[in-house]
JSON list of C-alpha atoms in Angstrom, two decimals:
[
{"chain": "A", "resi": 543, "resn": "UNK", "atom": "CA", "xyz": [-30.78, -19.16, 17.98]},
{"chain": "A", "resi": 544, "resn": "UNK", "atom": "CA", "xyz": [-31.68, -15.68, 16.69]},
{"chain": "A", "resi": 545, "resn": "UNK", "atom": "CA", "xyz": [-32.97, -17.14, 13.41]},
{"chain": "A", "resi": 546, "resn": "UNK", "atom": "CA", "xyz": [-35.02, -19.80, 15.18]},
{"chain": "A", "resi": 547, "resn": "UNK", "atom": "CA", "xyz": [-36.58, -17.21, 17.49]},
{"chain": "A", "resi": 548, "resn": "UNK", "atom": "CA", "xyz": [-37.59, -15.20, 14.41]},
{"chain": "A", "resi": 549, "resn": "UNK", "atom": "CA", "xyz": [-39.13, -18.33, 12.93]},
{"chain": "A", "resi": 550, "resn": "UNK", "atom": "CA", "xyz": [-36.46, -18.52, 10.20]},
{"chain": "A", "resi": 551, "resn": "UNK", "atom": "CA", "xyz": [-34.27, -21.40, 9.06]},
{"chain": "A", "resi": 552, "resn": "UNK", "atom": "CA", "xyz": [-30.77, -20.91, 10.57]},
{"chain": "A", "resi": 553, "resn": "UNK", "atom": "CA", "xyz": [-27.80, -20.70, 8.20]},
{"chain": "A", "resi": 554, "resn": "UNK", "atom": "CA", "xyz": [-25.69, -23.62, 9.39]},
{"chain": "A", "resi": 555, "resn": "UNK", "atom": "CA", "xyz": [-22.93, -22.86, 6.88]},
{"chain": "A", "resi": 556, "resn": "UNK", "atom": "CA", "xyz": [-22.13, -19.54, 8.53]},
{"chain": "A", "resi": 557, "resn": "UNK", "atom": "CA", "xyz": [-19.22, -19.91, 10.95]},
{"chain": "A", "resi": 558, "resn": "UNK", "atom": "CA", "xyz": [-19.83, -19.10, 14.59]},
{"chain": "A", "resi": 559, "resn": "UNK", "atom": "CA", "xyz": [-18.43, -15.77, 15.58]},
{"chain": "A", "resi": 560, "resn": "UNK", "atom": "CA", "xyz": [-19.32, -14.30, 12.22]},
{"chain": "A", "resi": 561, "resn": "UNK", "atom": "CA", "xyz": [-16.38, -12.30, 10.90]},
{"chain": "A", "resi": 562, "resn": "UNK", "atom": "CA", "xyz": [-13.81, -13.19, 8.29]},
{"chain": "A", "resi": 563, "resn": "UNK", "atom": "CA", "xyz": [-11.08, -15.74, 8.80]},
{"chain": "A", "resi": 564, "resn": "UNK", "atom": "CA", "xyz": [-7.52, -14.34, 8.74]},
{"chain": "A", "resi": 565, "resn": "UNK", "atom": "CA", "xyz": [-4.71, -16.88, 8.56]},
{"chain": "A", "resi": 566, "resn": "UNK", "atom": "CA", "xyz": [-1.12, -15.72, 7.99]},
{"chain": "A", "resi": 567, "resn": "UNK", "atom": "CA", "xyz": [0.33, -19.04, 9.18]},
{"chain": "A", "resi": 568, "resn": "UNK", "atom": "CA", "xyz": [2.30, -17.38, 11.97]},
{"chain": "A", "resi": 569, "resn": "UNK", "atom": "CA", "xyz": [1.86, -17.90, 15.72]},
{"chain": "A", "resi": 570, "resn": "UNK", "atom": "CA", "xyz": [-0.85, -15.45, 16.84]},
{"chain": "A", "resi": 571, "resn": "UNK", "atom": "CA", "xyz": [-1.52, -16.08, 20.52]},
{"chain": "A", "resi": 572, "resn": "UNK", "atom": "CA", "xyz": [-0.87, -14.98, 24.07]},
{"chain": "A", "resi": 573, "resn": "UNK", "atom": "CA", "xyz": [1.92, -17.29, 25.29]},
{"chain": "A", "resi": 574, "resn": "UNK", "atom": "CA", "xyz": [1.67, -18.90, 28.71]},
{"chain": "A", "resi": 575, "resn": "UNK", "atom": "CA", "xyz": [5.11, -17.58, 29.68]},
{"chain": "A", "resi": 576, "resn": "UNK", "atom": "CA", "xyz": [3.91, -14.01, 28.96]},
{"chain": "A", "resi": 577, "resn": "UNK", "atom": "CA", "xyz": [0.63, -14.37, 30.85]},
{"chain": "A", "resi": 578, "resn": "UNK", "atom": "CA", "xyz": [0.43, -17.54, 32.99]},
{"chain": "A", "resi": 579, "resn": "UNK", "atom": "CA", "xyz": [-3.17, -16.98, 34.23]},
{"chain": "A", "resi": 580, "resn": "UNK", "atom": "CA", "xyz": [-5.48, -18.93, 31.88]},
{"chain": "A", "resi": 581, "resn": "UNK", "atom": "CA", "xyz": [-8.56, -16.94, 32.92]},
{"chain": "A", "resi": 582, "resn": "UNK", "atom": "CA", "xyz": [-6.85, -13.60, 32.22]},
{"chain": "A", "resi": 583, "resn": "UNK", "atom": "CA", "xyz": [-5.67, -14.91, 28.82]},
{"chain": "A", "resi": 584, "resn": "UNK", "atom": "CA", "xyz": [-9.19, -15.97, 27.87]},
{"chain": "A", "resi": 585, "resn": "UNK", "atom": "CA", "xyz": [-10.60, -12.59, 28.89]},
{"chain": "A", "resi": 586, "resn": "UNK", "atom": "CA", "xyz": [-7.98, -10.82, 26.76]},
{"chain": "A", "resi": 587, "resn": "UNK", "atom": "CA", "xyz": [-8.68, -13.07, 23.76]},
{"chain": "A", "resi": 588, "resn": "UNK", "atom": "CA", "xyz": [-12.34, -12.18, 24.05]},
{"chain": "A", "resi": 589, "resn": "UNK", "atom": "CA", "xyz": [-11.60, -8.46, 24.37]},
{"chain": "A", "resi": 590, "resn": "UNK", "atom": "CA", "xyz": [-9.29, -8.54, 21.33]},
{"chain": "A", "resi": 591, "resn": "UNK", "atom": "CA", "xyz": [-11.87, -10.43, 19.27]},
{"chain": "A", "resi": 592, "resn": "UNK", "atom": "CA", "xyz": [-14.60, -8.02, 20.39]},
{"chain": "A", "resi": 593, "resn": "UNK", "atom": "CA", "xyz": [-12.70, -4.84, 19.48]},
{"chain": "A", "resi": 594, "resn": "UNK", "atom": "CA", "xyz": [-14.73, -2.82, 17.01]},
{"chain": "A", "resi": 595, "resn": "UNK", "atom": "CA", "xyz": [-12.01, -0.50, 15.72]},
{"chain": "A", "resi": 596, "resn": "UNK", "atom": "CA", "xyz": [-8.26, -0.01, 15.51]},
{"chain": "A", "resi": 597, "resn": "UNK", "atom": "CA", "xyz": [-8.32, 2.49, 18.36]},
{"chain": "A", "resi": 598, "resn": "UNK", "atom": "CA", "xyz": [-9.78, -0.16, 20.66]},
{"chain": "A", "resi": 599, "resn": "UNK", "atom": "CA", "xyz": [-7.02, -2.58, 19.63]},
{"chain": "A", "resi": 600, "resn": "UNK", "atom": "CA", "xyz": [-4.34, 0.04, 20.33]},
{"chain": "A", "resi": 601, "resn": "UNK", "atom": "CA", "xyz": [-5.82, 0.74, 23.76]},
{"chain": "A", "resi": 602, "resn": "UNK", "atom": "CA", "xyz": [-5.72, -2.99, 24.54]},
{"chain": "A", "resi": 603, "resn": "UNK", "atom": "CA", "xyz": [-2.08, -3.19, 23.44]},
{"chain": "A", "resi": 604, "resn": "UNK", "atom": "CA", "xyz": [-1.16, -0.29, 25.73]},
{"chain": "A", "resi": 605, "resn": "UNK", "atom": "CA", "xyz": [-3.05, -1.91, 28.59]},
{"chain": "A", "resi": 606, "resn": "UNK", "atom": "CA", "xyz": [-1.27, -5.25, 28.07]},
{"chain": "A", "resi": 607, "resn": "UNK", "atom": "CA", "xyz": [2.14, -3.57, 27.93]},
{"chain": "A", "resi": 608, "resn": "UNK", "atom": "CA", "xyz": [1.34, -1.68, 31.15]},
{"chain": "A", "resi": 609, "resn": "UNK", "atom": "CA", "xyz": [0.16, -4.82, 32.94]},
{"chain": "A", "resi": 610, "resn": "UNK", "atom": "CA", "xyz": [2.44, -7.55, 31.59]},
{"chain": "A", "resi": 611, "resn": "UNK", "atom": "CA", "xyz": [5.40, -5.92, 29.81]},
{"chain": "A", "resi": 612, "resn": "UNK", "atom": "CA", "xyz": [6.45, -5.61, 26.18]},
{"chain": "A", "resi": 613, "resn": "UNK", "atom": "CA", "xyz": [4.45, -7.71, 23.75]},
{"chain": "A", "resi": 614, "resn": "UNK", "atom": "CA", "xyz": [6.17, -10.82, 22.40]},
{"chain": "A", "resi": 615, "resn": "UNK", "atom": "CA", "xyz": [5.89, -11.46, 18.64]},
{"chain": "A", "resi": 616, "resn": "UNK", "atom": "CA", "xyz": [2.97, -13.93, 18.87]},
{"chain": "A", "resi": 617, "resn": "UNK", "atom": "CA", "xyz": [0.90, -11.29, 20.70]},
{"chain": "A", "resi": 618, "resn": "UNK", "atom": "CA", "xyz": [1.86, -8.65, 18.12]},
{"chain": "A", "resi": 619, "resn": "UNK", "atom": "CA", "xyz": [0.74, -11.09, 15.40]},
{"chain": "A", "resi": 620, "resn": "UNK", "atom": "CA", "xyz": [-2.56, -11.59, 17.25]},
{"chain": "A", "resi": 621, "resn": "UNK", "atom": "CA", "xyz": [-3.21, -7.85, 17.19]},
{"chain": "A", "resi": 622, "resn": "UNK", "atom": "CA", "xyz": [-2.24, -7.61, 13.51]},
{"chain": "A", "resi": 623, "resn": "UNK", "atom": "CA", "xyz": [-4.63, -10.44, 12.68]},
{"chain": "A", "resi": 624, "resn": "UNK", "atom": "CA", "xyz": [-7.40, -8.67, 14.62]},
{"chain": "A", "resi": 625, "resn": "UNK", "atom": "CA", "xyz": [-6.74, -5.41, 12.72]},
{"chain": "A", "resi": 626, "resn": "UNK", "atom": "CA", "xyz": [-6.72, -7.26, 9.39]},
{"chain": "A", "resi": 627, "resn": "UNK", "atom": "CA", "xyz": [-10.00, -8.89, 10.38]},
{"chain": "A", "resi": 628, "resn": "UNK", "atom": "CA", "xyz": [-11.58, -5.48, 11.05]},
{"chain": "A", "resi": 629, "resn": "UNK", "atom": "CA", "xyz": [-10.47, -4.21, 7.63]},
{"chain": "A", "resi": 630, "resn": "UNK", "atom": "CA", "xyz": [-11.58, -7.43, 5.91]},
{"chain": "A", "resi": 631, "resn": "UNK", "atom": "CA", "xyz": [-15.00, -7.20, 7.57]},
{"chain": "A", "resi": 632, "resn": "UNK", "atom": "CA", "xyz": [-15.54, -3.69, 6.22]},
{"chain": "A", "resi": 633, "resn": "UNK", "atom": "CA", "xyz": [-14.52, -4.84, 2.73]},
{"chain": "A", "resi": 634, "resn": "UNK", "atom": "CA", "xyz": [-16.76, -7.90, 2.58]},
{"chain": "A", "resi": 635, "resn": "UNK", "atom": "CA", "xyz": [-13.92, -10.40, 2.64]},
{"chain": "A", "resi": 636, "resn": "UNK", "atom": "CA", "xyz": [-14.76, -13.88, 3.89]},
{"chain": "A", "resi": 637, "resn": "UNK", "atom": "CA", "xyz": [-11.21, -15.22, 4.16]},
{"chain": "A", "resi": 638, "resn": "UNK", "atom": "CA", "xyz": [-7.65, -13.89, 3.90]},
{"chain": "A", "resi": 639, "resn": "UNK", "atom": "CA", "xyz": [-4.98, -16.55, 3.82]},
{"chain": "A", "resi": 640, "resn": "UNK", "atom": "CA", "xyz": [-1.25, -16.05, 3.19]},
{"chain": "A", "resi": 641, "resn": "UNK", "atom": "CA", "xyz": [1.62, -18.50, 3.53]},
{"chain": "A", "resi": 642, "resn": "UNK", "atom": "CA", "xyz": [5.18, -18.98, 2.27]},
{"chain": "A", "resi": 643, "resn": "UNK", "atom": "CA", "xyz": [4.22, -18.94, -1.41]},
{"chain": "A", "resi": 644, "resn": "UNK", "atom": "CA", "xyz": [1.29, -16.54, -1.38]},
{"chain": "A", "resi": 645, "resn": "UNK", "atom": "CA", "xyz": [-2.33, -17.22, -0.70]},
{"chain": "A", "resi": 646, "resn": "UNK", "atom": "CA", "xyz": [-5.83, -16.10, -1.49]},
{"chain": "A", "resi": 647, "resn": "UNK", "atom": "CA", "xyz": [-8.68, -13.81, -0.63]},
{"chain": "A", "resi": 648, "resn": "UNK", "atom": "CA", "xyz": [-12.26, -15.11, -0.70]},
{"chain": "A", "resi": 649, "resn": "UNK", "atom": "CA", "xyz": [-14.92, -12.47, -1.14]},
{"chain": "A", "resi": 650, "resn": "UNK", "atom": "CA", "xyz": [-18.47, -12.57, 0.16]},
{"chain": "A", "resi": 651, "resn": "UNK", "atom": "CA", "xyz": [-21.22, -12.49, -2.51]},
{"chain": "A", "resi": 652, "resn": "UNK", "atom": "CA", "xyz": [-21.49, -8.68, -2.40]},
{"chain": "A", "resi": 653, "resn": "UNK", "atom": "CA", "xyz": [-18.04, -7.38, -1.35]},
{"chain": "A", "resi": 654, "resn": "UNK", "atom": "CA", "xyz": [-17.41, -3.73, -0.64]},
{"chain": "A", "resi": 655, "resn": "UNK", "atom": "CA", "xyz": [-14.51, -3.64, -3.13]},
{"chain": "A", "resi": 656, "resn": "UNK", "atom": "CA", "xyz": [-14.41, -1.72, -6.39]},
{"chain": "A", "resi": 657, "resn": "UNK", "atom": "CA", "xyz": [-14.05, -4.31, -9.19]},
{"chain": "A", "resi": 658, "resn": "UNK", "atom": "CA", "xyz": [-11.86, -1.86, -11.13]},
{"chain": "A", "resi": 659, "resn": "UNK", "atom": "CA", "xyz": [-9.31, -1.89, -8.31]},
{"chain": "A", "resi": 660, "resn": "UNK", "atom": "CA", "xyz": [-9.12, -5.67, -8.56]},
{"chain": "A", "resi": 661, "resn": "UNK", "atom": "CA", "xyz": [-8.74, -5.53, -12.35]},
{"chain": "A", "resi": 662, "resn": "UNK", "atom": "CA", "xyz": [-6.03, -2.83, -12.15]},
{"chain": "A", "resi": 663, "resn": "UNK", "atom": "CA", "xyz": [-4.14, -4.81, -9.54]},
{"chain": "A", "resi": 664, "resn": "UNK", "atom": "CA", "xyz": [-4.19, -7.92, -11.73]},
{"chain": "A", "resi": 665, "resn": "UNK", "atom": "CA", "xyz": [-3.20, -5.94, -14.84]},
{"chain": "A", "resi": 666, "resn": "UNK", "atom": "CA", "xyz": [-0.33, -4.24, -13.04]},
{"chain": "A", "resi": 667, "resn": "UNK", "atom": "CA", "xyz": [1.14, -7.55, -11.77]},
{"chain": "A", "resi": 668, "resn": "UNK", "atom": "CA", "xyz": [-0.39, -10.51, -13.64]},
{"chain": "A", "resi": 669, "resn": "UNK", "atom": "CA", "xyz": [2.30, -12.94, -12.44]},
{"chain": "A", "resi": 670, "resn": "UNK", "atom": "CA", "xyz": [1.44, -12.11, -8.81]},
{"chain": "A", "resi": 671, "resn": "UNK", "atom": "CA", "xyz": [-2.34, -11.63, -8.83]},
{"chain": "A", "resi": 672, "resn": "UNK", "atom": "CA", "xyz": [-5.16, -13.50, -10.56]},
{"chain": "A", "resi": 673, "resn": "UNK", "atom": "CA", "xyz": [-8.82, -14.34, -10.20]},
{"chain": "A", "resi": 674, "resn": "UNK", "atom": "CA", "xyz": [-9.94, -17.89, -9.65]},
{"chain": "A", "resi": 675, "resn": "UNK", "atom": "CA", "xyz": [-13.68, -17.82, -10.20]},
{"chain": "A", "resi": 676, "resn": "UNK", "atom": "CA", "xyz": [-15.80, -14.85, -9.26]},
{"chain": "A", "resi": 677, "resn": "UNK", "atom": "CA", "xyz": [-15.00, -14.81, -5.55]},
{"chain": "A", "resi": 678, "resn": "UNK", "atom": "CA", "xyz": [-11.36, -15.96, -5.23]},
{"chain": "A", "resi": 679, "resn": "UNK", "atom": "CA", "xyz": [-8.39, -13.64, -5.63]},
{"chain": "A", "resi": 680, "resn": "UNK", "atom": "CA", "xyz": [-5.07, -15.51, -5.77]},
{"chain": "A", "resi": 681, "resn": "UNK", "atom": "CA", "xyz": [-1.71, -14.13, -4.69]},
{"chain": "A", "resi": 682, "resn": "UNK", "atom": "CA", "xyz": [1.55, -15.73, -5.82]},
{"chain": "A", "resi": 683, "resn": "UNK", "atom": "CA", "xyz": [4.66, -14.33, -4.14]},
{"chain": "A", "resi": 684, "resn": "UNK", "atom": "CA", "xyz": [7.38, -15.51, -1.81]},
{"chain": "A", "resi": 685, "resn": "UNK", "atom": "CA", "xyz": [6.47, -14.60, 1.76]},
{"chain": "A", "resi": 686, "resn": "UNK", "atom": "CA", "xyz": [8.98, -16.52, 3.89]},
{"chain": "A", "resi": 687, "resn": "UNK", "atom": "CA", "xyz": [8.37, -14.87, 7.25]},
{"chain": "A", "resi": 688, "resn": "UNK", "atom": "CA", "xyz": [5.83, -13.14, 9.44]},
{"chain": "A", "resi": 689, "resn": "UNK", "atom": "CA", "xyz": [6.96, -9.62, 8.54]},
{"chain": "A", "resi": 690, "resn": "UNK", "atom": "CA", "xyz": [6.60, -10.29, 4.80]},
{"chain": "A", "resi": 691, "resn": "UNK", "atom": "CA", "xyz": [3.14, -11.85, 5.22]},
{"chain": "A", "resi": 692, "resn": "UNK", "atom": "CA", "xyz": [1.90, -9.05, 7.45]},
{"chain": "A", "resi": 693, "resn": "UNK", "atom": "CA", "xyz": [3.22, -6.42, 5.04]},
{"chain": "A", "resi": 694, "resn": "UNK", "atom": "CA", "xyz": [1.72, -8.21, 2.04]},
{"chain": "A", "resi": 695, "resn": "UNK", "atom": "CA", "xyz": [-1.67, -8.57, 3.77]},
{"chain": "A", "resi": 696, "resn": "UNK", "atom": "CA", "xyz": [-1.76, -4.89, 4.74]},
{"chain": "A", "resi": 697, "resn": "UNK", "atom": "CA", "xyz": [-0.66, -3.78, 1.27]},
{"chain": "A", "resi": 698, "resn": "UNK", "atom": "CA", "xyz": [-3.18, -6.04, -0.41]},
{"chain": "A", "resi": 699, "resn": "UNK", "atom": "CA", "xyz": [-6.11, -4.78, 1.66]},
{"chain": "A", "resi": 700, "resn": "UNK", "atom": "CA", "xyz": [-4.99, -1.18, 1.07]},
{"chain": "A", "resi": 701, "resn": "UNK", "atom": "CA", "xyz": [-4.68, -1.83, -2.68]},
{"chain": "A", "resi": 702, "resn": "UNK", "atom": "CA", "xyz": [-8.17, -3.32, -2.72]},
{"chain": "A", "resi": 703, "resn": "UNK", "atom": "CA", "xyz": [-9.49, -0.15, -1.17]},
{"chain": "A", "resi": 704, "resn": "UNK", "atom": "CA", "xyz": [-9.46, -0.79, 2.54]},
{"chain": "A", "resi": 705, "resn": "UNK", "atom": "CA", "xyz": [-8.07, 1.49, 5.20]},
{"chain": "A", "resi": 706, "resn": "UNK", "atom": "CA", "xyz": [-5.26, -0.32, 6.94]},
{"chain": "A", "resi": 707, "resn": "UNK", "atom": "CA", "xyz": [-3.35, 1.18, 9.87]},
{"chain": "A", "resi": 708, "resn": "UNK", "atom": "CA", "xyz": [0.27, 0.18, 10.34]},
{"chain": "A", "resi": 709, "resn": "UNK", "atom": "CA", "xyz": [0.87, -2.39, 13.06]}
]
């Protein structure tokens, strides 16, 4: 709509909502048994997605604990994914995907990542990291559970030059 109002051709390939996609293949949601009210859940999803920094995410976590009790794992994963998304946005990452056997990072055309960091990472562990084209960074490692994937994602973004707070 913004592009059309400016008289420009809209980019239909750009996903709605803008930011990078983070997929660790773990449940990242607010369970119904934790917060039964659908409306309240939707509001919290929106607030989490709209957080602009890690401090805002931490404040939301404290608020949820105060209102609804200790966070179950899927909610913790949701906050981790939101924090990873903030870091990935700053680094110019389009997609971060990790599963049981590794995953990949897709960079935007002009990422905010020092190419030498990428090269050094690949040289230090060539069996784990590789480039697949100019915008895909592959990761090959066993990541059986949520904790391993979260740790690997945080370490990877830190190694690539991002600032990643501990979850």
